[in-house]
Coordinates of C-alpha atoms and ligand atoms in Angstrom, one line a residue:
M25 CA 17.5 147.2 69.9
T26 CA 21.0 146.2 70.6
D27 CA 22.7 145.3 67.2
F28 CA 24.3 142.0 68.1
S29 CA 26.1 141.8 64.9
N30 CA 27.7 144.9 65.4
T31 CA 28.8 143.8 68.9
R32 CA 30.2 140.1 67.5
Q33 CA 32.2 142.3 65.0
Q34 CA 33.9 143.9 67.9
F35 CA 35.7 140.7 69.1
H36 CA 38.6 139.0 67.9
L37 CA 37.4 135.2 67.7
P38 CA 39.7 132.7 66.1
E39 CA 38.2 131.5 62.7
G40 CA 36.1 128.8 62.9
L41 CA 35.8 128.5 66.9
V42 CA 32.6 128.0 68.4
Y43 CA 33.4 129.7 71.9
L44 CA 30.9 128.8 74.5
D45 CA 33.3 129.5 77.7
G46 CA 33.0 133.5 77.8
N47 CA 31.4 132.8 81.4
S48 CA 35.2 131.6 82.3
L49 CA 37.0 134.2 80.3
G50 CA 35.6 136.4 77.7
P51 CA 37.3 136.7 74.3
M52 CA 39.5 139.5 73.3
P53 CA 37.8 142.8 72.1
K54 CA 39.7 143.9 68.9
T55 CA 40.1 147.5 70.5
A56 CA 41.9 145.8 73.5
L57 CA 45.2 145.5 71.3
A58 CA 45.2 149.1 70.7
A59 CA 44.4 150.0 74.0
A60 CA 47.5 147.8 75.2
K61 CA 49.6 149.4 72.9
R62 CA 48.5 153.0 73.8
V63 CA 49.2 152.4 77.5
I64 CA 52.2 150.6 77.1
A65 CA 53.9 152.8 74.3
D66 CA 52.4 156.2 74.6
E67 CA 51.5 156.5 78.3
W68 CA 53.8 154.3 80.5
G69 CA 56.8 154.4 77.6
E70 CA 56.3 158.6 77.2
M71 CA 55.1 159.6 80.2
L72 CA 56.7 157.6 82.6
I73 CA 55.6 158.7 86.4
G74 CA 53.7 161.6 84.8
G75 CA 51.1 159.0 83.3
W76 CA 49.4 159.2 87.0
N77 CA 48.4 162.9 86.2
K78 CA 48.9 163.3 82.3
A79 CA 46.7 160.2 81.4
D80 CA 44.7 160.3 84.6
W81 CA 45.7 156.7 85.8
M82 CA 44.7 157.5 89.3
S83 CA 40.9 158.0 88.3
L84 CA 40.8 155.0 86.2
P85 CA 39.5 152.6 89.0
M86 CA 36.5 154.8 89.7
R87 CA 35.9 155.6 85.7
L88 CA 35.5 151.7 85.1
G89 CA 33.3 151.5 88.2
E90 CA 30.9 154.2 86.6
K91 CA 30.6 151.9 83.3
I92 CA 30.3 148.7 85.3
G93 CA 27.6 150.5 87.7
R94 CA 25.3 151.0 84.5
L95 CA 25.4 147.2 84.1
I96 CA 24.5 146.2 87.4
G97 CA 21.7 149.0 88.6
A98 CA 24.5 150.8 90.6
P99 CA 24.4 154.7 90.9
A100 CA 27.3 156.8 89.9
G101 CA 30.2 156.8 92.1
S102 CA 29.2 153.5 93.9
V103 CA 31.5 151.0 92.3
T104 CA 35.3 150.9 92.2
T105 CA 37.7 148.4 90.7
G106 CA 40.9 146.5 91.5
D107 CA 42.5 143.6 93.0
T108 CA 41.1 140.2 92.4
L109 CA 37.3 139.1 93.3
S110 CA 38.9 136.8 96.3
I111 CA 40.3 140.0 97.9
K112 CA 36.9 142.0 97.2
V113 CA 35.1 139.2 98.7
Y114 CA 37.1 139.7 101.8
Q115 CA 36.9 143.3 102.0
A116 CA 32.8 143.2 101.7
L117 CA 32.6 140.4 104.3
A118 CA 34.9 142.2 106.9
S119 CA 33.1 145.4 106.7
A120 CA 29.9 143.9 106.6
L121 CA 30.5 141.9 109.5
E122 CA 31.5 145.1 111.5
L123 CA 27.9 146.6 110.6
N124 CA 26.5 143.9 112.8
P125 CA 28.6 143.6 115.6
G126 CA 26.4 141.5 118.1
R127 CA 26.2 138.5 115.4
K128 CA 28.7 136.2 114.5
T129 CA 27.5 133.8 111.8
V130 CA 28.2 134.1 108.1
L131 CA 25.7 132.2 105.9
S132 CA 26.3 130.9 102.4
D133 CA 25.4 128.1 100.3
N134 CA 27.2 125.1 98.9
G135 CA 26.8 126.5 95.5
N136 CA 29.1 129.2 96.0
F137 CA 32.3 129.3 94.5
P138 CA 34.9 127.9 96.7
T139 CA 37.4 131.0 97.0
D140 CA 34.5 132.9 98.2
L141 CA 33.9 130.2 101.2
Y142 CA 37.8 129.9 101.7
M143 CA 38.0 133.8 102.0
A144 CA 35.4 133.6 104.8
E145 CA 36.8 130.9 106.4
G146 CA 40.2 132.7 106.5
L147 CA 38.8 135.9 107.7
L148 CA 36.5 134.5 110.4
K149 CA 39.5 132.3 111.6
S150 CA 41.4 136.0 112.4
L151 CA 38.5 137.1 113.7
G152 CA 38.2 134.6 116.3
E153 CA 36.9 131.3 117.8
D154 CA 33.2 132.5 118.1
Y155 CA 32.9 133.6 114.4
R156 CA 31.3 130.9 112.1
L157 CA 30.7 130.3 108.5
K158 CA 27.2 128.3 108.0
V159 CA 26.9 126.7 104.3
V160 CA 23.6 125.2 103.6
D161 CA 21.9 124.1 100.4
P162 CA 21.3 127.0 97.9
E163 CA 17.3 126.5 97.9
A164 CA 17.1 126.4 101.7
V165 CA 19.3 129.6 102.5
A166 CA 16.1 131.6 103.5
D167 CA 14.9 128.8 106.2
H168 CA 18.3 129.7 108.0
F169 CA 18.0 133.8 108.5
D170 CA 18.0 133.8 112.3
D171 CA 19.4 136.4 115.0
S172 CA 22.7 134.7 114.7
V173 CA 23.1 135.6 111.0
A174 CA 25.4 138.7 110.9
V175 CA 26.0 138.5 107.1
V176 CA 24.5 136.6 104.2
M177 CA 27.0 135.9 101.3
L178 CA 25.6 134.8 98.2
T179 CA 26.8 134.3 94.4
E180 CA 23.6 135.2 92.4
V181 CA 24.5 132.6 89.6
D182 CA 25.6 129.1 90.5
Y183 CA 28.9 128.8 88.5
R184 CA 28.2 125.0 88.2
T185 CA 24.6 124.7 87.1
G186 CA 23.6 128.4 86.2
R187 CA 21.0 128.1 89.0
M188 CA 19.7 132.0 90.0
H189 CA 18.7 133.1 93.2
D190 CA 16.1 135.7 93.6
M191 CA 18.3 138.8 94.4
A192 CA 15.4 141.2 95.5
A193 CA 13.5 138.5 97.7
I194 CA 16.5 137.0 99.6
T195 CA 18.0 140.4 100.1
R196 CA 14.4 141.6 101.5
K197 CA 14.5 138.6 103.7
A198 CA 17.7 138.9 105.0
H199 CA 17.1 142.5 105.9
D200 CA 14.2 141.3 107.6
A201 CA 16.1 139.0 109.6
G202 CA 18.7 141.7 110.7
A203 CA 21.6 140.6 108.3
V204 CA 23.7 142.3 106.2
M205 CA 23.5 141.3 102.2
I206 CA 26.5 140.5 100.0
W207 CA 26.0 139.5 96.5
D208 CA 28.8 137.9 94.2
L209 CA 27.9 139.1 90.7
A210 CA 30.8 137.0 89.3
H211 CA 28.3 135.1 86.6
S212 CA 25.7 137.7 86.9
A213 CA 27.6 141.5 85.5
G214 CA 27.2 141.4 81.9
A215 CA 25.2 138.0 81.7
V216 CA 22.1 138.9 83.5
P217 CA 20.1 142.1 84.2
V218 CA 21.1 143.3 87.5
D219 CA 19.6 145.8 89.8
L220 CA 21.4 146.4 92.9
T221 CA 19.4 149.4 93.9
A222 CA 16.1 148.0 93.4
A223 CA 17.1 144.9 95.2
N224 CA 18.7 147.0 98.0
A225 CA 21.8 145.0 98.3
D226 CA 24.2 146.4 100.9
F227 CA 27.3 144.9 99.2
A228 CA 28.3 143.6 95.7
V229 CA 31.4 142.3 94.2
G230 CA 32.1 140.8 91.0
C231 CA 35.1 139.9 88.3
T232 CA 35.5 141.3 84.8
Y233 CA 37.4 138.9 83.0
K234 CA 34.3 137.0 82.7
Y235 CA 31.2 138.3 80.7
L236 CA 32.7 141.8 80.7
N237 CA 35.7 140.4 78.7
G238 CA 38.5 142.3 80.4
G239 CA 41.1 139.8 79.6
P240 CA 43.0 137.3 81.9
G241 CA 43.8 138.8 85.5
A242 CA 41.4 141.8 84.9
P243 CA 40.4 143.7 88.0
A244 CA 37.4 142.8 90.3
F245 CA 34.7 145.4 91.3
I246 CA 33.1 146.4 94.3
Y247 CA 29.6 148.0 95.3
V248 CA 28.8 149.4 98.4
R249 CA 25.3 150.9 99.0
P250 CA 25.8 154.8 98.9
D251 CA 24.2 155.2 102.6
L252 CA 26.6 152.8 103.8
A253 CA 29.6 153.7 102.1
D254 CA 30.8 156.5 104.2
R255 CA 30.1 154.7 107.2
V256 CA 32.0 151.2 106.5
R257 CA 35.3 150.6 107.8
P258 CA 38.0 148.9 105.3
A259 CA 39.6 146.2 106.5
L260 CA 42.6 146.2 104.0
S261 CA 43.2 149.9 104.7
G262 CA 45.7 150.7 102.1
W263 CA 47.1 154.1 101.1
L264 CA 45.1 154.6 97.9
G265 CA 41.8 154.2 100.0
H266 CA 42.8 157.0 102.2
E267 CA 41.3 160.2 102.3
A268 CA 44.6 162.0 100.9
P269 CA 47.1 159.4 99.9
F270 CA 49.8 162.0 98.9
A271 CA 49.5 163.7 102.4
F272 CA 51.4 160.5 103.5
D273 CA 50.0 160.8 107.0
L274 CA 50.9 158.2 109.5
D275 CA 47.4 157.7 110.5
Y276 CA 44.9 156.1 108.2
R277 CA 41.6 157.9 107.5
P278 CA 39.1 156.5 105.0
G279 CA 38.4 157.9 101.7
A280 CA 35.1 159.3 100.6
G281 CA 32.3 156.6 100.0
V282 CA 33.4 153.5 97.8
E283 CA 36.8 154.8 97.3
R284 CA 37.9 153.6 100.8
M285 CA 37.7 150.2 99.0
R286 CA 40.7 150.6 96.8
V287 CA 43.8 149.3 98.4
G288 CA 46.9 149.8 96.7
T289 CA 48.3 150.7 93.0
P290 CA 45.7 149.9 90.5
P291 CA 47.1 147.6 87.7
I292 CA 46.9 150.5 84.9
I293 CA 47.8 148.3 81.8
Q294 CA 45.2 145.9 82.6
M295 CA 42.5 148.3 83.6
S296 CA 43.2 150.2 80.4
I297 CA 42.3 147.0 78.4
L298 CA 39.3 146.5 80.4
E299 CA 38.3 150.1 79.7
A300 CA 38.3 149.4 75.8
A301 CA 36.3 146.0 76.4
L302 CA 33.6 148.0 78.6
E303 CA 33.1 150.2 75.3
V304 CA 31.6 147.2 73.8
W305 CA 28.6 147.7 76.3
D306 CA 27.8 151.1 75.0
G307 CA 24.4 150.9 73.3
V308 CA 23.7 147.7 74.7
D309 CA 20.7 147.0 76.6
M310 CA 20.6 144.2 79.1
A311 CA 17.1 143.2 78.5
D312 CA 18.1 142.6 74.9
I313 CA 20.9 140.6 76.1
R314 CA 18.8 138.6 78.5
A315 CA 16.3 137.9 75.8
R316 CA 19.0 136.6 73.2
S317 CA 20.7 134.7 76.2
I318 CA 17.4 132.7 76.9
E319 CA 17.1 132.2 73.3
L320 CA 20.4 130.8 72.8
S321 CA 20.3 128.8 75.8
Q322 CA 16.7 127.3 75.1
R323 CA 18.0 126.2 71.7
F324 CA 20.8 124.4 73.0
I325 CA 19.1 122.5 75.7
E326 CA 16.1 121.5 72.9
L327 CA 18.8 120.1 70.5
V328 CA 21.1 118.0 73.0
E329 CA 18.3 116.8 74.7
A330 CA 16.7 115.6 71.2
G331 CA 19.9 114.1 70.1
T332 CA 21.0 112.4 73.3
D333 CA 19.7 111.2 76.5
K334 CA 23.5 110.4 77.9
A335 CA 24.0 113.8 79.0
V336 CA 21.6 115.0 81.4
L337 CA 20.6 118.6 82.2
A338 CA 22.1 119.9 85.2
S339 CA 20.8 123.3 85.1
P340 CA 17.3 124.7 85.8
R341 CA 15.0 124.2 83.3
D342 CA 13.1 127.4 83.6
P343 CA 15.2 129.9 82.0
Q344 CA 14.1 132.5 84.4
A345 CA 15.8 130.3 87.2
R346 CA 19.0 130.3 85.3
G347 CA 21.7 132.8 84.6
S348 CA 23.5 132.8 81.0
Q349 CA 24.9 129.2 81.1
V350 CA 23.9 125.7 80.6
S351 CA 25.4 122.4 82.2
F352 CA 25.0 118.8 81.3
R353 CA 26.0 115.9 83.4
F354 CA 28.0 113.2 81.8
S355 CA 30.1 110.6 83.7
E356 CA 32.6 111.3 81.0
G357 CA 32.3 114.9 80.9
Y358 CA 36.0 115.7 81.3
A359 CA 37.2 113.6 78.0
A360 CA 33.7 114.6 76.2
M361 CA 34.6 118.2 76.7
Q362 CA 38.3 117.5 75.7
A363 CA 37.0 116.1 72.6
L364 CA 34.6 119.0 71.8
I365 CA 37.7 121.5 72.1
A366 CA 39.3 119.3 69.5
S367 CA 36.4 119.9 67.5
N368 CA 36.7 123.5 67.8
V369 CA 33.9 124.0 70.4
V370 CA 34.8 125.3 73.6
G371 CA 33.0 125.1 76.8
D372 CA 34.6 123.5 80.1
F373 CA 34.3 121.3 82.8
R374 CA 33.8 121.4 86.5
A375 CA 34.4 118.2 88.8
P376 CA 32.8 115.8 89.1
D377 CA 30.7 115.6 85.9
I378 CA 29.7 118.8 84.7
M379 CA 30.2 119.8 81.0
R380 CA 29.5 123.7 81.2
F381 CA 28.5 126.0 78.2
G382 CA 28.3 129.9 78.5
F383 CA 26.0 131.8 76.5
C384 CA 27.0 135.6 75.6
P385 CA 24.8 137.2 73.1
L386 CA 27.5 139.8 72.1
Y387 CA 29.3 137.4 69.9
N388 CA 27.6 134.0 70.2
S389 CA 24.8 133.3 67.4
V390 CA 22.0 130.8 67.0
E391 CA 24.0 129.1 64.3
E392 CA 27.0 128.3 66.9
V393 CA 24.8 127.1 69.4
E394 CA 23.4 124.6 66.8
Q395 CA 26.6 123.6 65.5
A396 CA 28.1 122.9 69.4
A397 CA 24.7 121.0 70.1
G398 CA 25.1 118.7 67.3
I399 CA 28.7 118.0 67.8
L400 CA 28.0 117.4 71.5
C401 CA 25.4 114.9 70.8
E402 CA 27.6 113.1 68.2
I403 CA 30.3 112.7 70.6
V404 CA 28.6 111.8 73.6
E405 CA 26.6 109.2 71.4
T406 CA 29.2 107.6 69.6
G407 CA 31.9 107.6 72.5
A408 CA 34.2 109.7 70.4
W409 CA 35.5 111.1 74.1
D410 CA 37.1 107.6 74.6
R411 CA 40.7 108.3 73.8
P412 CA 43.8 108.3 75.9
E413 CA 44.4 111.9 74.8
F414 CA 41.1 113.1 76.0
R415 CA 41.2 111.4 79.3
K416 CA 44.8 113.2 80.1
R417 CA 43.7 115.8 82.5
Q418 CA 45.2 119.2 82.2
A419 CA 45.8 121.8 85.2
V420 CA 43.1 124.0 84.3
T421 CA 39.7 122.2 83.4
Ligands
PLP523 C1 35.4 133.4 89.0 C2 34.9 133.5 90.6 C3 36.0 134.0 91.4 C4 37.4 134.2 91.2 O1 38.2 135.0 92.0 P1 39.5 135.7 91.7 O2 39.8 135.9 93.0 O3 39.1 136.4 90.5 O4 40.2 134.5 91.2 C5 35.4 134.3 93.0 N1 34.1 134.1 93.0 C6 32.9 133.8 92.0 C7 31.8 133.4 92.4 C8 33.6 133.3 90.8 O5 32.6 132.9 90.0

């Protein structure tokens, strides 16, 4: 059984703050500071260029991939890290399309995070007029599988509502229809159990600054199914994805397996912090995370619904159909969220009217959830949100 009092102690959380926004940016693991100091002072400072060998910076992207792989059901050597998620989406999609050369449609849904759709649009435009991005309702995705669909590209957990796709069932149907399947695990990795191997996913991508607590700007990850990894052509054929980067050949030859999805120089400082953050997961069982996450989210829904009918549940009521977040619609959601933050309860807001709360069993307790629900109800019921300072929009919501 995972010891959640132990995992909580491993995070720095400002005194008195109820942090329900780990789905956007995870809090700082205490070891991050020491890791940053080590990589900056001891490695960069003392070793300089020698750090690539002496501190083994070069294998860091794959070492991180191993640790992430355990949380998403990916076998050893099938995940690497680097760049941002937008870049990894582009890479996965470009390679996936080439696996299905006769078809020109990419199918996604309107619950996807916009950058995934933007990256697809950009790539398809470069590929030519006959390529097309088809965006349908999440519930209707499987109705659109036909022989024009080259790639199905979905985010498992909807960033706004937490609605969760059935990964195994959709992947099976996509394959039956002859399509290649890409899963974005941005709101899944570290949030819900994922088994890429059992689901037989072709590609998966995700970020590490949300539930994996790697810090702002932490690198993304990419998974390629092992039997495909030596076949796929990387569109972003950078030198560190080359078979022999230090041969400095003028011709590109892809590296072994998923290593070919590396692009350029890895962000070593950020990656070292992520490595420390991933240590928190040692001894953590994703089944325990899921059970506690459901307990927290159910308690929150129960208390908010008992306390107000002005905020309306936007997430699926069935916990099995939800990731690790709960959203409520409230017409003045932006101002209400600002009022909540002023009361030391941090969630976030997604336009037009969604108040979003993430539940992270590593550090969130039932007491915190109860406190947050109480304050939310009070703000919504009393109109405490209705003040100019709460209505003023900031750049990041
Ligand atoms: C958070 C998130 C992103 C962010 O992409 P970056 O390139 O890391 O900024 C992309 N896609 C999804 C589905 C996300 O949830």
